């Protein structure tokens, strides 16, 4: 059987992984264009588009567990948690596992696992400024976003704005959601938002987690 094109080259090259580590140490965030294998991005985009066309996504909410609820005034994307059910998903998650090892070896973070979901933003959707974790209470340590849309137009909107860790009013980066771009930042300290998109926007949002437990029970993903 012929291998898919994305299986023959790394998702994130060793040089990109080093750049991610260095950027996290220096400023708490990383953005790289053409960082992810484009063939894999195209395969994942096809998969997410098929889900969206067949109503196989769930509306995203805010909060976790019993505190989870829908707030269209805060975020408007629909999601599907990656479950390794396709070759493309497995390849992406395996690559994130390699990055997890690199981060643990270089930064001694004790990252325990990685969770991720597809995120589909229909035209007009956005996600207000927020942190992915609350300082001192969280197990999400590093956030990632991999972008999947090919040929994103200059007037497409949907950029992710990253704000300074010490000044949430100061913009430090604006990330165009084009295929191959990969962003990575500290979950507890880096505020960010998704600006309103003018056309369907596709990405994978993920988090490297530490394990926290209560009463001897491992804290479950999501």
mmCIF file with all atom_site columns, C-alpha atoms in Angstrom, residues 30-104:
data_model
loop_
_atom_site.group_PDB
_atom_site.id
_atom_site.type_symbol
_atom_site.label_atom_id
_atom_site.label_alt_id
_atom_site.label_comp_id
_atom_site.label_asym_id
_atom_site.label_entity_id
_atom_site.label_seq_id
_atom_site.pdbx_PDB_ins_code
_atom_site.Cartn_x
_atom_site.Cartn_y
_atom_site.Cartn_z
_atom_site.occupancy
_atom_site.B_iso_or_equiv
_atom_site.pdbx_formal_charge
_atom_site.auth_seq_id
_atom_site.auth_comp_id
_atom_site.auth_asym_id
_atom_site.auth_atom_id
_atom_site.pdbx_PDB_model_num
ATOM 1  C CA . UNK A 1 30  ? 6.243   30.994 19.420 1.00 0.00 ? 30  UNK A CA 1
ATOM 2  C CA . UNK A 1 31  ? 4.790   31.502 15.944 1.00 0.00 ? 31  UNK A CA 1
ATOM 3  C CA . UNK A 1 32  ? 6.241   29.817 12.878 1.00 0.00 ? 32  UNK A CA 1
ATOM 4  C CA . UNK A 1 33  ? 5.038   29.946 9.284  1.00 0.00 ? 33  UNK A CA 1
ATOM 5  C CA . UNK A 1 34  ? 5.463   26.791 7.195  1.00 0.00 ? 34  UNK A CA 1
ATOM 6  C CA . UNK A 1 35  ? 6.327   24.965 10.430 1.00 0.00 ? 35  UNK A CA 1
ATOM 7  C CA . UNK A 1 36  ? 3.928   22.022 9.893  1.00 0.00 ? 36  UNK A CA 1
ATOM 8  C CA . UNK A 1 37  ? 4.080   19.569 7.019  1.00 0.00 ? 37  UNK A CA 1
ATOM 9  C CA . UNK A 1 38  ? 1.671   20.966 4.396  1.00 0.00 ? 38  UNK A CA 1
ATOM 10 C CA . UNK A 1 39  ? 0.529   17.586 3.084  1.00 0.00 ? 39  UNK A CA 1
ATOM 11 C CA . UNK A 1 40  ? -0.606  16.715 6.593  1.00 0.00 ? 40  UNK A CA 1
ATOM 12 C CA . UNK A 1 41  ? -2.378  20.084 6.930  1.00 0.00 ? 41  UNK A CA 1
ATOM 13 C CA . UNK A 1 42  ? -4.286  19.403 3.715  1.00 0.00 ? 42  UNK A CA 1
ATOM 14 C CA . UNK A 1 43  ? -5.324  15.926 4.887  1.00 0.00 ? 43  UNK A CA 1
ATOM 15 C CA . UNK A 1 44  ? -6.518  17.264 8.237  1.00 0.00 ? 44  UNK A CA 1
ATOM 16 C CA . UNK A 1 45  ? -8.358  20.125 6.545  1.00 0.00 ? 45  UNK A CA 1
ATOM 17 C CA . UNK A 1 46  ? -10.227 17.689 4.300  1.00 0.00 ? 46  UNK A CA 1
ATOM 18 C CA . UNK A 1 47  ? -11.193 15.643 7.348  1.00 0.00 ? 47  UNK A CA 1
ATOM 19 C CA . UNK A 1 48  ? -12.456 18.648 9.308  1.00 0.00 ? 48  UNK A CA 1
ATOM 20 C CA . UNK A 1 49  ? -14.330 20.037 6.289  1.00 0.00 ? 49  UNK A CA 1
ATOM 21 C CA . UNK A 1 50  ? -16.093 16.691 5.849  1.00 0.00 ? 50  UNK A CA 1
ATOM 22 C CA . UNK A 1 51  ? -17.141 16.739 9.515  1.00 0.00 ? 51  UNK A CA 1
ATOM 23 C CA . UNK A 1 52  ? -18.456 20.282 9.208  1.00 0.00 ? 52  UNK A CA 1
ATOM 24 C CA . UNK A 1 53  ? -20.427 19.448 6.068  1.00 0.00 ? 53  UNK A CA 1
ATOM 25 C CA . UNK A 1 54  ? -22.035 16.428 7.764  1.00 0.00 ? 54  UNK A CA 1
ATOM 26 C CA . UNK A 1 55  ? -22.856 18.101 11.119 1.00 0.00 ? 55  UNK A CA 1
ATOM 27 C CA . UNK A 1 56  ? -20.358 15.907 12.943 1.00 0.00 ? 56  UNK A CA 1
ATOM 28 C CA . UNK A 1 57  ? -19.013 18.725 15.158 1.00 0.00 ? 57  UNK A CA 1
ATOM 29 C CA . UNK A 1 58  ? -20.226 19.906 18.557 1.00 0.00 ? 58  UNK A CA 1
ATOM 30 C CA . UNK A 1 59  ? -20.615 23.516 19.622 1.00 0.00 ? 59  UNK A CA 1
ATOM 31 C CA . UNK A 1 60  ? -17.732 24.620 21.799 1.00 0.00 ? 60  UNK A CA 1
ATOM 32 C CA . UNK A 1 61  ? -18.355 26.014 25.265 1.00 0.00 ? 61  UNK A CA 1
ATOM 33 C CA . UNK A 1 62  ? -16.367 27.569 28.071 1.00 0.00 ? 62  UNK A CA 1
ATOM 34 C CA . UNK A 1 63  ? -15.391 26.034 31.403 1.00 0.00 ? 63  UNK A CA 1
ATOM 35 C CA . UNK A 1 64  ? -14.814 22.409 32.302 1.00 0.00 ? 64  UNK A CA 1
ATOM 36 C CA . UNK A 1 65  ? -16.880 19.702 33.922 1.00 0.00 ? 65  UNK A CA 1
ATOM 37 C CA . UNK A 1 66  ? -20.001 21.001 35.655 1.00 0.00 ? 66  UNK A CA 1
ATOM 38 C CA . UNK A 1 67  ? -18.937 24.565 34.861 1.00 0.00 ? 67  UNK A CA 1
ATOM 39 C CA . UNK A 1 68  ? -19.091 23.954 31.111 1.00 0.00 ? 68  UNK A CA 1
ATOM 40 C CA . UNK A 1 69  ? -21.693 25.945 29.205 1.00 0.00 ? 69  UNK A CA 1
ATOM 41 C CA . UNK A 1 70  ? -22.281 27.488 25.774 1.00 0.00 ? 70  UNK A CA 1
ATOM 42 C CA . UNK A 1 71  ? -21.597 31.200 25.321 1.00 0.00 ? 71  UNK A CA 1
ATOM 43 C CA . UNK A 1 72  ? -21.908 32.305 21.701 1.00 0.00 ? 72  UNK A CA 1
ATOM 44 C CA . UNK A 1 73  ? -21.111 35.850 22.816 1.00 0.00 ? 73  UNK A CA 1
ATOM 45 C CA . UNK A 1 74  ? -17.662 34.617 23.901 1.00 0.00 ? 74  UNK A CA 1
ATOM 46 C CA . UNK A 1 75  ? -16.762 31.903 21.377 1.00 0.00 ? 75  UNK A CA 1
ATOM 47 C CA . UNK A 1 76  ? -18.431 30.611 18.239 1.00 0.00 ? 76  UNK A CA 1
ATOM 48 C CA . UNK A 1 77  ? -16.433 27.622 17.046 1.00 0.00 ? 77  UNK A CA 1
ATOM 49 C CA . UNK A 1 78  ? -17.465 23.988 16.752 1.00 0.00 ? 78  UNK A CA 1
ATOM 50 C CA . UNK A 1 79  ? -15.081 21.186 17.711 1.00 0.00 ? 79  UNK A CA 1
ATOM 51 C CA . UNK A 1 80  ? -14.230 17.502 17.508 1.00 0.00 ? 80  UNK A CA 1
ATOM 52 C CA . UNK A 1 81  ? -11.661 15.989 19.880 1.00 0.00 ? 81  UNK A CA 1
ATOM 53 C CA . UNK A 1 82  ? -8.863  14.143 18.118 1.00 0.00 ? 82  UNK A CA 1
ATOM 54 C CA . UNK A 1 83  ? -9.278  10.414 18.727 1.00 0.00 ? 83  UNK A CA 1
ATOM 55 C CA . UNK A 1 84  ? -6.628  8.834  16.459 1.00 0.00 ? 84  UNK A CA 1
ATOM 56 C CA . UNK A 1 85  ? -9.351  7.472  14.159 1.00 0.00 ? 85  UNK A CA 1
ATOM 57 C CA . UNK A 1 86  ? -7.548  8.598  10.990 1.00 0.00 ? 86  UNK A CA 1
ATOM 58 C CA . UNK A 1 87  ? -3.996  8.272  9.747  1.00 0.00 ? 87  UNK A CA 1
ATOM 59 C CA . UNK A 1 88  ? -3.677  12.060 9.654  1.00 0.00 ? 88  UNK A CA 1
ATOM 60 C CA . UNK A 1 89  ? -4.799  12.438 13.268 1.00 0.00 ? 89  UNK A CA 1
ATOM 61 C CA . UNK A 1 90  ? -2.402  9.741  14.424 1.00 0.00 ? 90  UNK A CA 1
ATOM 62 C CA . UNK A 1 91  ? 0.472   11.385 12.582 1.00 0.00 ? 91  UNK A CA 1
ATOM 63 C CA . UNK A 1 92  ? -0.273  14.794 14.107 1.00 0.00 ? 92  UNK A CA 1
ATOM 64 C CA . UNK A 1 93  ? -0.657  13.423 17.631 1.00 0.00 ? 93  UNK A CA 1
ATOM 65 C CA . UNK A 1 94  ? 2.537   11.373 17.331 1.00 0.00 ? 94  UNK A CA 1
ATOM 66 C CA . UNK A 1 95  ? 4.369   14.554 16.320 1.00 0.00 ? 95  UNK A CA 1
ATOM 67 C CA . UNK A 1 96  ? 2.990   16.361 19.359 1.00 0.00 ? 96  UNK A CA 1
ATOM 68 C CA . UNK A 1 97  ? 4.238   13.452 21.465 1.00 0.00 ? 97  UNK A CA 1
ATOM 69 C CA . UNK A 1 98  ? 7.725   14.047 20.086 1.00 0.00 ? 98  UNK A CA 1
ATOM 70 C CA . UNK A 1 99  ? 7.435   17.749 20.870 1.00 0.00 ? 99  UNK A CA 1
ATOM 71 C CA . UNK A 1 100 ? 6.306   16.883 24.396 1.00 0.00 ? 100 UNK A CA 1
ATOM 72 C CA . UNK A 1 101 ? 9.475   14.857 24.894 1.00 0.00 ? 101 UNK A CA 1
ATOM 73 C CA . UNK A 1 102 ? 11.596  17.744 23.585 1.00 0.00 ? 102 UNK A CA 1
ATOM 74 C CA . UNK A 1 103 ? 9.908   20.218 25.920 1.00 0.00 ? 103 UNK A CA 1
ATOM 75 C CA . UNK A 1 104 ? 10.310  17.935 28.935 1.00 0.00 ? 104 UNK A CA 1
#
